[in-house]
Coordinates of C-alpha atoms in Angstrom, one line a residue:
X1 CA -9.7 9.8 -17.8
X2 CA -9.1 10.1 -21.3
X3 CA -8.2 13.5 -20.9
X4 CA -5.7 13.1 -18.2
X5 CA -4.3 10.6 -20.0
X6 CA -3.7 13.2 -23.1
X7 CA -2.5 15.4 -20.7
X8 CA 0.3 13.1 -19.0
X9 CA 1.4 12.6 -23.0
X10 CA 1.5 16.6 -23.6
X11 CA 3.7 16.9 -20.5
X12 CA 5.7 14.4 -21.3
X13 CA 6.8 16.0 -24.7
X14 CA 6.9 19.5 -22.9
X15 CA 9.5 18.5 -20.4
X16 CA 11.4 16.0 -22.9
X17 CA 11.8 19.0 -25.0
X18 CA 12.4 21.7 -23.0
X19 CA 14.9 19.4 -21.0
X20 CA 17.1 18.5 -24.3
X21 CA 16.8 22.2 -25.4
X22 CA 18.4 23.1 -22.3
X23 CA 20.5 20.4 -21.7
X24 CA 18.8 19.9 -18.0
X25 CA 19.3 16.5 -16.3
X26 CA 16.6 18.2 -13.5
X27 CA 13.8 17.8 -16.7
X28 CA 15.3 15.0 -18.2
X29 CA 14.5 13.4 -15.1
X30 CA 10.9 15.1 -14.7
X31 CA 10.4 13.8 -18.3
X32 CA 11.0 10.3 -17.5
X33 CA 8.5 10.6 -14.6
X34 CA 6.0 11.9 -16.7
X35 CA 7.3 8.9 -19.0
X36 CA 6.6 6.4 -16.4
X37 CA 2.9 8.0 -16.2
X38 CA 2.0 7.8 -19.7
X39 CA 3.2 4.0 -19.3
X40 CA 1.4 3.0 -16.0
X41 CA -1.8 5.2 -17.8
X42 CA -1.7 3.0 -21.0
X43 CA -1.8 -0.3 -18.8
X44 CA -5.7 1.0 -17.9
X45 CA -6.4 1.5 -22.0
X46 CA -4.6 -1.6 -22.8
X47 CA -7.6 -3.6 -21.4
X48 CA -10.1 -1.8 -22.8
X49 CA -11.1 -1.6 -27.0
X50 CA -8.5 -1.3 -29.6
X51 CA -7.2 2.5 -29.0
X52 CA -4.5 4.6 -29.5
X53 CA -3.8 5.5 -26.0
X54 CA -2.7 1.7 -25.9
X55 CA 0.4 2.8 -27.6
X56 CA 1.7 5.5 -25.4
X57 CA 3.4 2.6 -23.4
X58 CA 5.7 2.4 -27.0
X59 CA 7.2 5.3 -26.4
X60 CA 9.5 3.9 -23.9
X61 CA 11.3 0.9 -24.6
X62 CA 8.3 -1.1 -23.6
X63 CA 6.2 -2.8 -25.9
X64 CA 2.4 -2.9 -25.7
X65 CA 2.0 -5.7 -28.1
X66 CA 4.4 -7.8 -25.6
X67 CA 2.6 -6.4 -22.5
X68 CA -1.0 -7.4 -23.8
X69 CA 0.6 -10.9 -24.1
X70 CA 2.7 -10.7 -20.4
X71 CA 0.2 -8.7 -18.5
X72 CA -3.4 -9.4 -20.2
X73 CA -3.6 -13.2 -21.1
X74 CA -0.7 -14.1 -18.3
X75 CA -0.8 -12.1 -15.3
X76 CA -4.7 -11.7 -15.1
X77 CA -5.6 -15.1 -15.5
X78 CA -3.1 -16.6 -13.0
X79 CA -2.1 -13.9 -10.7
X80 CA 1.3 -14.9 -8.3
X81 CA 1.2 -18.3 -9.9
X82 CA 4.3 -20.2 -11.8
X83 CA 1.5 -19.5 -15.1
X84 CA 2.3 -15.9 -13.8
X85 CA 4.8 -14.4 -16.7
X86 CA 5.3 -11.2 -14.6
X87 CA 7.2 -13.6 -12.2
X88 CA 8.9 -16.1 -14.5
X89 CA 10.1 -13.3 -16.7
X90 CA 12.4 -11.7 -13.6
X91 CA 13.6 -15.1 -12.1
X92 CA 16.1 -15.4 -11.0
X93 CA 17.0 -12.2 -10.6
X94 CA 14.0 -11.6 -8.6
X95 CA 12.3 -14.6 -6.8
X96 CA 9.1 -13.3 -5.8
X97 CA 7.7 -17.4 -4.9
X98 CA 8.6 -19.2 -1.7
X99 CA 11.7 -21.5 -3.0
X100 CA 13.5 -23.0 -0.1
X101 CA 16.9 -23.1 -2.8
X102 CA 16.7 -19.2 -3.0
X103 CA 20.4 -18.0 -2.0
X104 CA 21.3 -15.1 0.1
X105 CA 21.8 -12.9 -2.8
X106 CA 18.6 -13.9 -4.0
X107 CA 16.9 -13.1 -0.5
X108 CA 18.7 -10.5 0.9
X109 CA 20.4 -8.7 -2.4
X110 CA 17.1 -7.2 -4.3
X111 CA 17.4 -4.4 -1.5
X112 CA 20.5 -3.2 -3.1
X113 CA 20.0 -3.8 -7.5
X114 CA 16.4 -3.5 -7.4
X115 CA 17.0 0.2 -8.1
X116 CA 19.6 -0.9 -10.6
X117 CA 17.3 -3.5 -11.8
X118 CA 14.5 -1.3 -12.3
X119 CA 16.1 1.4 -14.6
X120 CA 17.4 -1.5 -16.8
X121 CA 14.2 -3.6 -17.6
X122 CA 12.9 -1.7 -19.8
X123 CA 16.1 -1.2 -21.6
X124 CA 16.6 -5.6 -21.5
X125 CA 13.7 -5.8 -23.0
X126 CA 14.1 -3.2 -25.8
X127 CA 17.9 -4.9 -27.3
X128 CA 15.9 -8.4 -26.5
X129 CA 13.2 -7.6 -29.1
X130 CA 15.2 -5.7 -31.4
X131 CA 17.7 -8.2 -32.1
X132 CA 15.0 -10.9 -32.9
X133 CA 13.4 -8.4 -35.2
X134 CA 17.1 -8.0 -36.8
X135 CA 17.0 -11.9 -36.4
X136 CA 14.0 -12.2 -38.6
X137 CA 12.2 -14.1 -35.9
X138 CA 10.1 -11.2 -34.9
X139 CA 7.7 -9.0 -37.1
X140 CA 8.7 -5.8 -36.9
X141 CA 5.2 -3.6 -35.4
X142 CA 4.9 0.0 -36.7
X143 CA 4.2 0.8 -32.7
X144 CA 7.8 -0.7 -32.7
X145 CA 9.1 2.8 -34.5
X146 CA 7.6 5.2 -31.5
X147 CA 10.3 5.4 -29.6
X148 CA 12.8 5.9 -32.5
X149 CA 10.6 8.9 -33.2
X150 CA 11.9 10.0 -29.7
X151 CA 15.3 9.8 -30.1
X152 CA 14.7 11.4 -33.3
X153 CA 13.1 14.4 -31.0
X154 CA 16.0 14.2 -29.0
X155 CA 18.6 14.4 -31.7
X156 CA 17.0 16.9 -33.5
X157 CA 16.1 19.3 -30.7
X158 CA 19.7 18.6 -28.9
X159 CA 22.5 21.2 -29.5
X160 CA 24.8 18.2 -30.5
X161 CA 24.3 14.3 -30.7
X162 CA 26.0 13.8 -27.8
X163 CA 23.0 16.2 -25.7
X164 CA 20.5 14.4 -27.9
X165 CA 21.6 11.0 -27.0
X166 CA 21.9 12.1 -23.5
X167 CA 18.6 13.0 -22.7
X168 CA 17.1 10.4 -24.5
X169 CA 18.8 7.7 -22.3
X170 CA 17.9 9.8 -19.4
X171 CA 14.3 10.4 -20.0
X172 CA 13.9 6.2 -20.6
X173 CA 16.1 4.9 -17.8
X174 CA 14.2 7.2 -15.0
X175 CA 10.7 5.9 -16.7
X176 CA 11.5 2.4 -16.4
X177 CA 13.0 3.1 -12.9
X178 CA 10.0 4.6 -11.6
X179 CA 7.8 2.4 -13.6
X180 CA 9.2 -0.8 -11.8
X181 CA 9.2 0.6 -8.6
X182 CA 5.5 1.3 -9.0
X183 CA 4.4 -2.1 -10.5
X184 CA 6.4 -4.3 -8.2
X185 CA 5.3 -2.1 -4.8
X186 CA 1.7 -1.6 -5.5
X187 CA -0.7 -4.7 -5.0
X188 CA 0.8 -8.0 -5.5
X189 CA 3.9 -8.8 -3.5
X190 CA 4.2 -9.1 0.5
X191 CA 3.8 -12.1 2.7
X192 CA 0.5 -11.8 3.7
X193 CA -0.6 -12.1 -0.3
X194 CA -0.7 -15.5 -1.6
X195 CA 2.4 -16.9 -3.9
X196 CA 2.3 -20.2 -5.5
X197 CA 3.5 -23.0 -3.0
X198 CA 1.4 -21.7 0.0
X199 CA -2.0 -23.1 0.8
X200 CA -4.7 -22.2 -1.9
X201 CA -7.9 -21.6 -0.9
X202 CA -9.8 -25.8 -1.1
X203 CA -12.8 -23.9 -3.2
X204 CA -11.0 -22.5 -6.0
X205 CA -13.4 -19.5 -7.0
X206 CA -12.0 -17.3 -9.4
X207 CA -12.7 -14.3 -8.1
X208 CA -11.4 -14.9 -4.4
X209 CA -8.4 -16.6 -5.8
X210 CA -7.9 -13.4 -7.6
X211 CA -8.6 -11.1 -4.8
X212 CA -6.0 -13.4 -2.3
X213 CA -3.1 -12.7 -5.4
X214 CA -3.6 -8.8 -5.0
X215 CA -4.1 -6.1 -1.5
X216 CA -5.2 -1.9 -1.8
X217 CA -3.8 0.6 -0.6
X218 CA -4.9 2.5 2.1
X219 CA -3.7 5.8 1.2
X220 CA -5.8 8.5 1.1
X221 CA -4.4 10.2 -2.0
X222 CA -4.8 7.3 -3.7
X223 CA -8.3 6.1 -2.9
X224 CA -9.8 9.8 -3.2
X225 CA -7.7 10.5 -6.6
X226 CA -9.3 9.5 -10.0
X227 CA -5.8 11.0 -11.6
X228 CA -3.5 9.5 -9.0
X229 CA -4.9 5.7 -9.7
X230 CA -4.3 6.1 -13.3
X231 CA -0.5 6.6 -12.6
X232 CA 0.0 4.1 -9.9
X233 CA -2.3 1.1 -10.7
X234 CA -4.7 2.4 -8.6
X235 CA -8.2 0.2 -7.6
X236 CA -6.2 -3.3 -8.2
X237 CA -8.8 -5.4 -6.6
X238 CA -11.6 -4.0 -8.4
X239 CA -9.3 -4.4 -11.8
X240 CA -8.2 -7.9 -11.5
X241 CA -12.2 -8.6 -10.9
X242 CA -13.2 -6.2 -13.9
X243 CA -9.5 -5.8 -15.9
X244 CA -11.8 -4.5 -19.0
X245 CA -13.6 -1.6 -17.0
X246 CA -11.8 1.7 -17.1
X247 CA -10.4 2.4 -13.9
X248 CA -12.6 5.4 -13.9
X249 CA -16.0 3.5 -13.4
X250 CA -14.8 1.4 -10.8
X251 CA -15.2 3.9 -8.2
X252 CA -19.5 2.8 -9.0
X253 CA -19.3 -0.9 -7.6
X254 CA -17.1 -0.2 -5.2
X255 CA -19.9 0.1 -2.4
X256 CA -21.7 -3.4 -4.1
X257 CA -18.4 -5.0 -4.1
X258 CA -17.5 -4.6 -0.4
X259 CA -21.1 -5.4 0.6
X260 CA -20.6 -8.8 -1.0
X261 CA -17.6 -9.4 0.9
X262 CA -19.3 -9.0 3.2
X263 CA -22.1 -10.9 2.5
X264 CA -19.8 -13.8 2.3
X265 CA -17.4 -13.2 5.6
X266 CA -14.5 -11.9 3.4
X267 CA -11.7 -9.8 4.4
X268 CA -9.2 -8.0 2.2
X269 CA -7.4 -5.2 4.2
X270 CA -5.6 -2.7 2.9
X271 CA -2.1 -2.0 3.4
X272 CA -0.5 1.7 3.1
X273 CA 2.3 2.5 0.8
X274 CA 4.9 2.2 2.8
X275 CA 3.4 -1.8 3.9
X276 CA 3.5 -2.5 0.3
X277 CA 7.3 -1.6 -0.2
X278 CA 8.7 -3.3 2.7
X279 CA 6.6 -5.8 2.5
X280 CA 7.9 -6.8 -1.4
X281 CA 11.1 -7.3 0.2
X282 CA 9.7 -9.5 3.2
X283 CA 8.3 -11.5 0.1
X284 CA 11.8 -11.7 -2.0
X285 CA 13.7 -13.0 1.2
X286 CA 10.7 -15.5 2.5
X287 CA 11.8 -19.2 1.3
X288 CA 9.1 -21.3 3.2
X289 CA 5.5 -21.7 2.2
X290 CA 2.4 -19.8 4.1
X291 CA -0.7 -21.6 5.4
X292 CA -4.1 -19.8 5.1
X293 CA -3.8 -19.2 9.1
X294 CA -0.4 -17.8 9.0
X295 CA -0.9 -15.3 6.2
X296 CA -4.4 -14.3 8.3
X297 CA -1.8 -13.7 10.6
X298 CA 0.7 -11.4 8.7
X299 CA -2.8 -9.3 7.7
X300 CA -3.8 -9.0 11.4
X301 CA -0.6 -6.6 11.4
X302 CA -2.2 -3.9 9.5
X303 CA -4.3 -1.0 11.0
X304 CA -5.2 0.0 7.7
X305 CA -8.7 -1.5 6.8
X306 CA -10.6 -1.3 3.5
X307 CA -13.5 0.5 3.7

């Protein structure tokens, strides 16, 4: 994994330079795909021991000192709850929890500015630390300085600043665009998944409660593909039960895992791709709280089972 991670970085650099040198939106593009890679491939080493790969997610406007804060002592620890700071941090833009004040732009408008919002989150985030660092009221990290080294590429390798500038913004606003549409469609938001207000499980276990925040996917690329679940948060049941395994060991308790669900009469299915997207916007519009029955229910839609 290690070396597909290296090689997501190397490609990255190829098509951000070749796309400046020749002043092509097409690689510019690419390059921010290949951007949103290296990010989604540093969540997996962010969990693991101190390493460098940790700061690949630095070279977009994305910081992995904030992440490890949002993501690692937030997210994992209270998955789809209001202690959930990958929820807070979007309300009320986005209003993932079932709120009965949500408005209709709140319900029905993410279908339209979530691709607006996606490009710009990383961006928010990037003016938001910088001007407390200006402010004094954040240290500034030397991980901080990656992405100027970027633009510095850019601006270099660019026949003008204007080119340089140009690609720079293009290759960061198409990573956080495809980054966002990746973390928000891939395990933690449709109906059927619990969100804090419906009804919690009356025997709290940490596990279950962790594995009723998160569904698979059922696509075959995905559960086959060691590379492909590096770059889309790939195995998220198996992660949020073992966030400090690499994602390329989990494929080793899979079979024990599922046995014990078994064991103990639980059911997780898996959704497809395609479930997962519509069914983040089914969770954005709901208002009303789920019982355990009625999000059983929602789950007995799917086809897709995990095997």
């Amino acid at each position: 994994m290690k070396r597909m991670m290296d090689s997501i970085v190397f490609g990255f650099f190829c098509m951000s330079i070749l796309g400046t040198a020749l002043n092509s939106t097409w690689l510019q593009i690419l390059a921010g795909l290949f951007l949103a890679m290296v990010a989604i491939g540093a969540h997996n080493f962010a969990h693991l021991k101190h390493n460098w790969r940790t700061y690949c997610l630095d070279l977009t406007w994305a910081s992995s000192f904030e992440f490890r804060i949002s993501h690692v002592f937030s997210h994992h620890c209270f998955p789809n709850t209001i202690l959930d700071a990958e929820l807070s941090l979007f309300e009320p833009i986005l209003e993932f929890l079932p709120k009965a004040n949500k408005n209709w732009i709140q319900r029905h408008g993410p279908i339209v500015y979530n691709h607006v919002l996606y490009s710009i989150l990383f961006g928010m985030a990037f003016l938001t630390r910088w001007m407390r660092v200006i402010e004094r009221k954040q240290l500034l990290r030397p991980e901080f300085l990656l992405v100027w080294f970027h633009l510095a590429l850019c601006l270099v390798i660019g026949s003008d600043m204007t080119s340089g500038l140009t690609s720079w913004f293009t290759t960061q606003f198409t990573s956080s665009y495809f980054y966002h549409l990746c973390a928000f469609n891939s395990a933690h938001h449709t109906p059927s998944i619990f969100h804090d207000g419906d009804e919690a499980r009356k025997d709290p276990d940490f596990g279950l409660c962790q594995l009723d925040a998160v569904r698979e996917r059922s696509d075959s690329l995905i559960r086959n593909s060691l590379f492909v679940q590096l770059v889309v948060f790939g195995e998220h049941s198996l992660h949020h039960l073992f966030p400090t395994i690499c994602n390329s060991k989990l494929k080793y308790i899979r079979a024990v895992f599922e046995e014990t669900l078994e064991e103990f009469g639980e059911n997780f299915p898996a959704m497809s791709s395609w479930d997962h997207f519509k069914g983040c916007l089914e969770q954005l519009r709901r208002s009303s709280p789920k019982s355990i029955e009625e999000r059983k229910a929602e789950e007995a839609k799917f086809s897709s089972k995990s095997k």
